[in-house]
Amino acid sequence: MPSIRLVLLGLLSACAFATATTVHAQTVTVSAPWVRATVAEQKSTGAFMKLQASTPVRLVEIRSSMAGVVELHEMAMDGDMMRMRAVSGLDLPAGKAVELKPGGYHVMLMDLRQPIKAGDTVPLTLVLEGRDKQRSMVEVKAIAQPMGAAGSMSGHMH
């Protein structure tokens, strides 16, 4: 039977871990999250939002139950050609807004499980990592906008 000291040490460690992971999530504000609606056979789309951290963190992963694959992508000029590529993460400096937008950094939702219609709510989970390597998650609900939409202030974070 474990000693009371080991049990207390385990509980304190669990509390410290929970506190550390919660801190990162509370330091990131998500505004204007939206997803581009799709047509019937389309298997991928983009998600966009503005992120602002009060302490430096790194966006290291995005998840969604609506897609088989979710990646953070960057659009950048390569010579005179615009190219899109997956990136492993995105630094969110303290106090500076970072925008995920068409033509720049954005989220790619691929292998969609169903079409996304304008007005649908798309759940996203942002995985953040602090300098201490502790990870936390922010749950986001993005509202799908029509194909021609350039962005919207609708949608909200939970």
mmCIF file of C-alpha atoms in Angstrom:
data_model
loop_
_atom_site.group_PDB
_atom_site.id
_atom_site.type_symbol
_atom_site.label_atom_id
_atom_site.label_comp_id
_atom_site.label_asym_id
_atom_site.label_seq_id
_atom_site.Cartn_x
_atom_site.Cartn_y
_atom_site.Cartn_z
ATOM 1 C CA MET A 1 0.000 0.000 0.000
ATOM 2 C CA PRO A 2 1.481 3.405 -0.940
ATOM 3 C CA SER A 3 2.405 5.715 1.870
ATOM 4 C CA ILE A 4 0.371 8.851 2.474
ATOM 5 C CA ARG A 5 3.445 10.861 1.437
ATOM 6 C CA LEU A 6 3.470 9.236 -2.059
ATOM 7 C CA VAL A 7 -0.268 9.755 -2.458
ATOM 8 C CA LEU A 8 0.017 13.430 -1.497
ATOM 9 C CA LEU A 9 3.019 13.894 -3.786
ATOM 10 C CA GLY A 10 1.025 12.393 -6.668
ATOM 11 C CA LEU A 11 -1.959 14.653 -5.958
ATOM 12 C CA LEU A 12 0.248 17.742 -5.752
ATOM 13 C CA SER A 13 1.936 16.822 -9.041
ATOM 14 C CA ALA A 14 -1.440 16.341 -10.746
ATOM 15 C CA CYS A 15 -2.656 19.715 -9.430
ATOM 16 C CA ALA A 16 0.527 21.458 -10.584
ATOM 17 C CA PHE A 17 0.178 19.903 -14.053
ATOM 18 C CA ALA A 18 -3.497 20.917 -14.294
ATOM 19 C CA THR A 19 -2.645 24.457 -13.229
ATOM 20 C CA ALA A 20 0.235 24.725 -15.703
ATOM 21 C CA THR A 21 -1.837 23.531 -18.627
ATOM 22 C CA THR A 22 -4.754 25.779 -17.756
ATOM 23 C CA VAL A 23 -2.579 28.895 -17.649
ATOM 24 C CA HIS A 24 -1.622 28.672 -21.345
ATOM 25 C CA ALA A 25 -5.217 28.250 -22.509
ATOM 26 C CA GLN A 26 -6.320 31.284 -20.513
ATOM 27 C CA THR A 27 -3.629 33.449 -22.074
ATOM 28 C CA VAL A 28 -4.872 33.043 -25.671
ATOM 29 C CA THR A 29 -7.853 34.968 -26.979
ATOM 30 C CA VAL A 30 -9.505 33.678 -30.156
ATOM 31 C CA SER A 31 -11.607 36.087 -32.182
ATOM 32 C CA ALA A 32 -13.609 35.851 -35.403
ATOM 33 C CA PRO A 33 -13.158 32.109 -36.056
ATOM 34 C CA TRP A 34 -14.700 30.979 -39.340
ATOM 35 C CA VAL A 35 -14.504 28.148 -41.850
ATOM 36 C CA ARG A 36 -15.109 28.334 -45.589
ATOM 37 C CA ALA A 37 -18.200 26.308 -46.586
ATOM 38 C CA THR A 38 -17.720 23.535 -49.149
ATOM 39 C CA VAL A 39 -19.552 22.105 -52.154
ATOM 40 C CA ALA A 40 -20.880 18.531 -52.226
ATOM 41 C CA GLU A 41 -17.768 16.562 -53.255
ATOM 42 C CA GLN A 42 -15.128 18.890 -51.797
ATOM 43 C CA LYS A 43 -12.872 17.111 -49.290
ATOM 44 C CA SER A 44 -10.924 20.053 -47.856
ATOM 45 C CA THR A 45 -11.423 23.612 -46.685
ATOM 46 C CA GLY A 46 -9.737 26.335 -44.650
ATOM 47 C CA ALA A 47 -10.349 27.699 -41.165
ATOM 48 C CA PHE A 48 -9.360 31.207 -40.126
ATOM 49 C CA MET A 49 -9.236 33.288 -36.933
ATOM 50 C CA LYS A 50 -7.259 35.873 -34.992
ATOM 51 C CA LEU A 51 -5.176 34.739 -32.013
ATOM 52 C CA GLN A 52 -3.665 36.886 -29.296
ATOM 53 C CA ALA A 53 -1.587 35.578 -26.410
ATOM 54 C CA SER A 54 -0.867 37.456 -23.193
ATOM 55 C CA THR A 55 2.201 35.259 -22.609
ATOM 56 C CA PRO A 56 4.348 33.672 -25.339
ATOM 57 C CA VAL A 57 3.041 30.271 -26.483
ATOM 58 C CA ARG A 58 3.245 28.176 -29.632
ATOM 59 C CA LEU A 59 0.317 26.735 -31.575
ATOM 60 C CA VAL A 60 1.542 23.171 -32.180
ATOM 61 C CA GLU A 61 -1.554 21.270 -33.306
ATOM 62 C CA ILE A 62 -5.175 21.711 -34.367
ATOM 63 C CA ARG A 63 -7.835 19.006 -34.184
ATOM 64 C CA SER A 64 -11.403 18.724 -35.452
ATOM 65 C CA SER A 65 -13.963 15.932 -35.408
ATOM 66 C CA MET A 66 -15.116 17.158 -38.852
ATOM 67 C CA ALA A 67 -11.881 16.159 -40.635
ATOM 68 C CA GLY A 68 -9.579 13.154 -40.844
ATOM 69 C CA VAL A 69 -6.524 15.417 -41.166
ATOM 70 C CA VAL A 70 -6.010 18.917 -39.774
ATOM 71 C CA GLU A 71 -2.832 20.884 -40.474
ATOM 72 C CA LEU A 72 -1.474 24.371 -39.969
ATOM 73 C CA HIS A 73 -0.422 25.780 -43.354
ATOM 74 C CA GLU A 74 1.452 28.786 -44.649
ATOM 75 C CA MET A 75 1.012 30.514 -48.005
ATOM 76 C CA ALA A 76 4.232 32.199 -49.108
ATOM 77 C CA MET A 77 5.895 33.411 -52.269
ATOM 78 C CA ASP A 78 8.529 31.063 -53.657
ATOM 79 C CA GLY A 79 10.161 33.108 -56.396
ATOM 80 C CA ASP A 80 7.188 34.362 -58.419
ATOM 81 C CA MET A 81 4.924 31.465 -57.397
ATOM 82 C CA MET A 82 2.588 31.367 -54.369
ATOM 83 C CA ARG A 83 2.979 28.025 -52.556
ATOM 84 C CA MET A 84 1.190 26.392 -49.653
ATOM 85 C CA ARG A 85 3.009 24.175 -47.193
ATOM 86 C CA ALA A 86 2.339 22.565 -43.830
ATOM 87 C CA VAL A 87 4.232 24.003 -40.857
ATOM 88 C CA SER A 88 4.922 22.315 -37.530
ATOM 89 C CA GLY A 89 3.732 25.213 -35.412
ATOM 90 C CA LEU A 90 3.243 28.945 -35.094
ATOM 91 C CA ASP A 91 4.675 31.207 -32.399
ATOM 92 C CA LEU A 92 2.178 33.488 -30.690
ATOM 93 C CA PRO A 93 4.222 36.343 -29.179
ATOM 94 C CA ALA A 94 2.859 38.057 -26.082
ATOM 95 C CA GLY A 95 0.603 41.000 -26.876
ATOM 96 C CA LYS A 96 0.760 40.661 -30.656
ATOM 97 C CA ALA A 97 -2.257 39.562 -32.695
ATOM 98 C CA VAL A 98 -1.544 36.724 -35.126
ATOM 99 C CA GLU A 99 -4.088 36.328 -37.887
ATOM 100 C CA LEU A 100 -4.828 33.039 -39.612
ATOM 101 C CA LYS A 101 -6.279 34.261 -42.911
ATOM 102 C CA PRO A 102 -6.668 33.366 -46.583
ATOM 103 C CA GLY A 103 -3.337 33.882 -48.331
ATOM 104 C CA GLY A 104 -1.298 33.558 -45.124
ATOM 105 C CA TYR A 105 -1.160 31.167 -42.202
ATOM 106 C CA HIS A 106 -4.375 29.155 -41.966
ATOM 107 C CA VAL A 107 -5.823 25.823 -40.847
ATOM 108 C CA MET A 108 -6.463 23.163 -43.487
ATOM 109 C CA LEU A 109 -9.254 20.692 -42.775
ATOM 110 C CA MET A 110 -8.742 17.705 -45.081
ATOM 111 C CA ASP A 111 -10.498 14.385 -45.591
ATOM 112 C CA LEU A 112 -13.759 16.020 -44.523
ATOM 113 C CA ARG A 113 -16.296 13.603 -43.095
ATOM 114 C CA GLN A 114 -19.213 15.548 -44.611
ATOM 115 C CA PRO A 115 -19.825 18.731 -46.591
ATOM 116 C CA ILE A 116 -19.753 21.939 -44.543
ATOM 117 C CA LYS A 117 -22.696 24.225 -45.270
ATOM 118 C CA ALA A 118 -22.849 27.968 -44.597
ATOM 119 C CA GLY A 119 -24.039 28.419 -41.027
ATOM 120 C CA ASP A 120 -22.665 25.077 -39.761
ATOM 121 C CA THR A 121 -20.616 25.137 -36.579
ATOM 122 C CA VAL A 122 -17.219 23.472 -36.905
ATOM 123 C CA PRO A 123 -15.455 22.465 -33.660
ATOM 124 C CA LEU A 124 -11.713 23.065 -33.515
ATOM 125 C CA THR A 125 -9.274 22.286 -30.729
ATOM 126 C CA LEU A 126 -6.120 24.394 -30.620
ATOM 127 C CA VAL A 127 -3.182 22.734 -28.846
ATOM 128 C CA LEU A 128 -0.781 25.255 -27.331
ATOM 129 C CA GLU A 129 2.661 24.711 -25.880
ATOM 130 C CA GLY A 130 4.372 27.065 -23.448
ATOM 131 C CA ARG A 131 8.077 27.639 -23.039
ATOM 132 C CA ASP A 132 7.944 25.071 -20.228
ATOM 133 C CA LYS A 133 6.750 22.468 -22.817
ATOM 134 C CA GLN A 134 3.424 22.107 -20.983
ATOM 135 C CA ARG A 135 0.478 21.755 -23.361
ATOM 136 C CA SER A 136 -3.044 23.075 -23.087
ATOM 137 C CA MET A 137 -6.094 23.185 -25.325
ATOM 138 C CA VAL A 138 -8.521 25.875 -26.397
ATOM 139 C CA GLU A 139 -11.890 24.787 -27.776
ATOM 140 C CA VAL A 140 -13.187 26.939 -30.638
ATOM 141 C CA LYS A 141 -16.477 26.872 -32.515
ATOM 142 C CA ALA A 142 -16.074 28.340 -35.990
ATOM 143 C CA ILE A 143 -19.089 29.265 -38.109
ATOM 144 C CA ALA A 144 -19.012 28.246 -41.769
ATOM 145 C CA GLN A 145 -19.236 31.165 -44.187
ATOM 146 C CA PRO A 146 -20.312 30.966 -47.855
ATOM 147 C CA MET A 147 -17.611 30.058 -50.386
ATOM 148 C CA GLY A 148 -17.070 33.674 -51.511
ATOM 149 C CA ALA A 149 -16.765 35.086 -47.989
ATOM 150 C CA ALA A 150 -13.563 36.905 -47.142
ATOM 151 C CA GLY A 151 -14.135 36.517 -43.411
ATOM 152 C CA SER A 152 -16.601 37.321 -40.767
ATOM 153 C CA MET A 153 -16.773 38.427 -37.198
ATOM 154 C CA SER A 154 -19.288 35.683 -36.420
ATOM 155 C CA GLY A 155 -18.254 32.629 -34.437
ATOM 156 C CA HIS A 156 -17.052 32.437 -30.898
ATOM 157 C CA MET A 157 -14.668 30.685 -28.529
ATOM 158 C CA HIS A 158 -15.757 28.358 -25.746
#
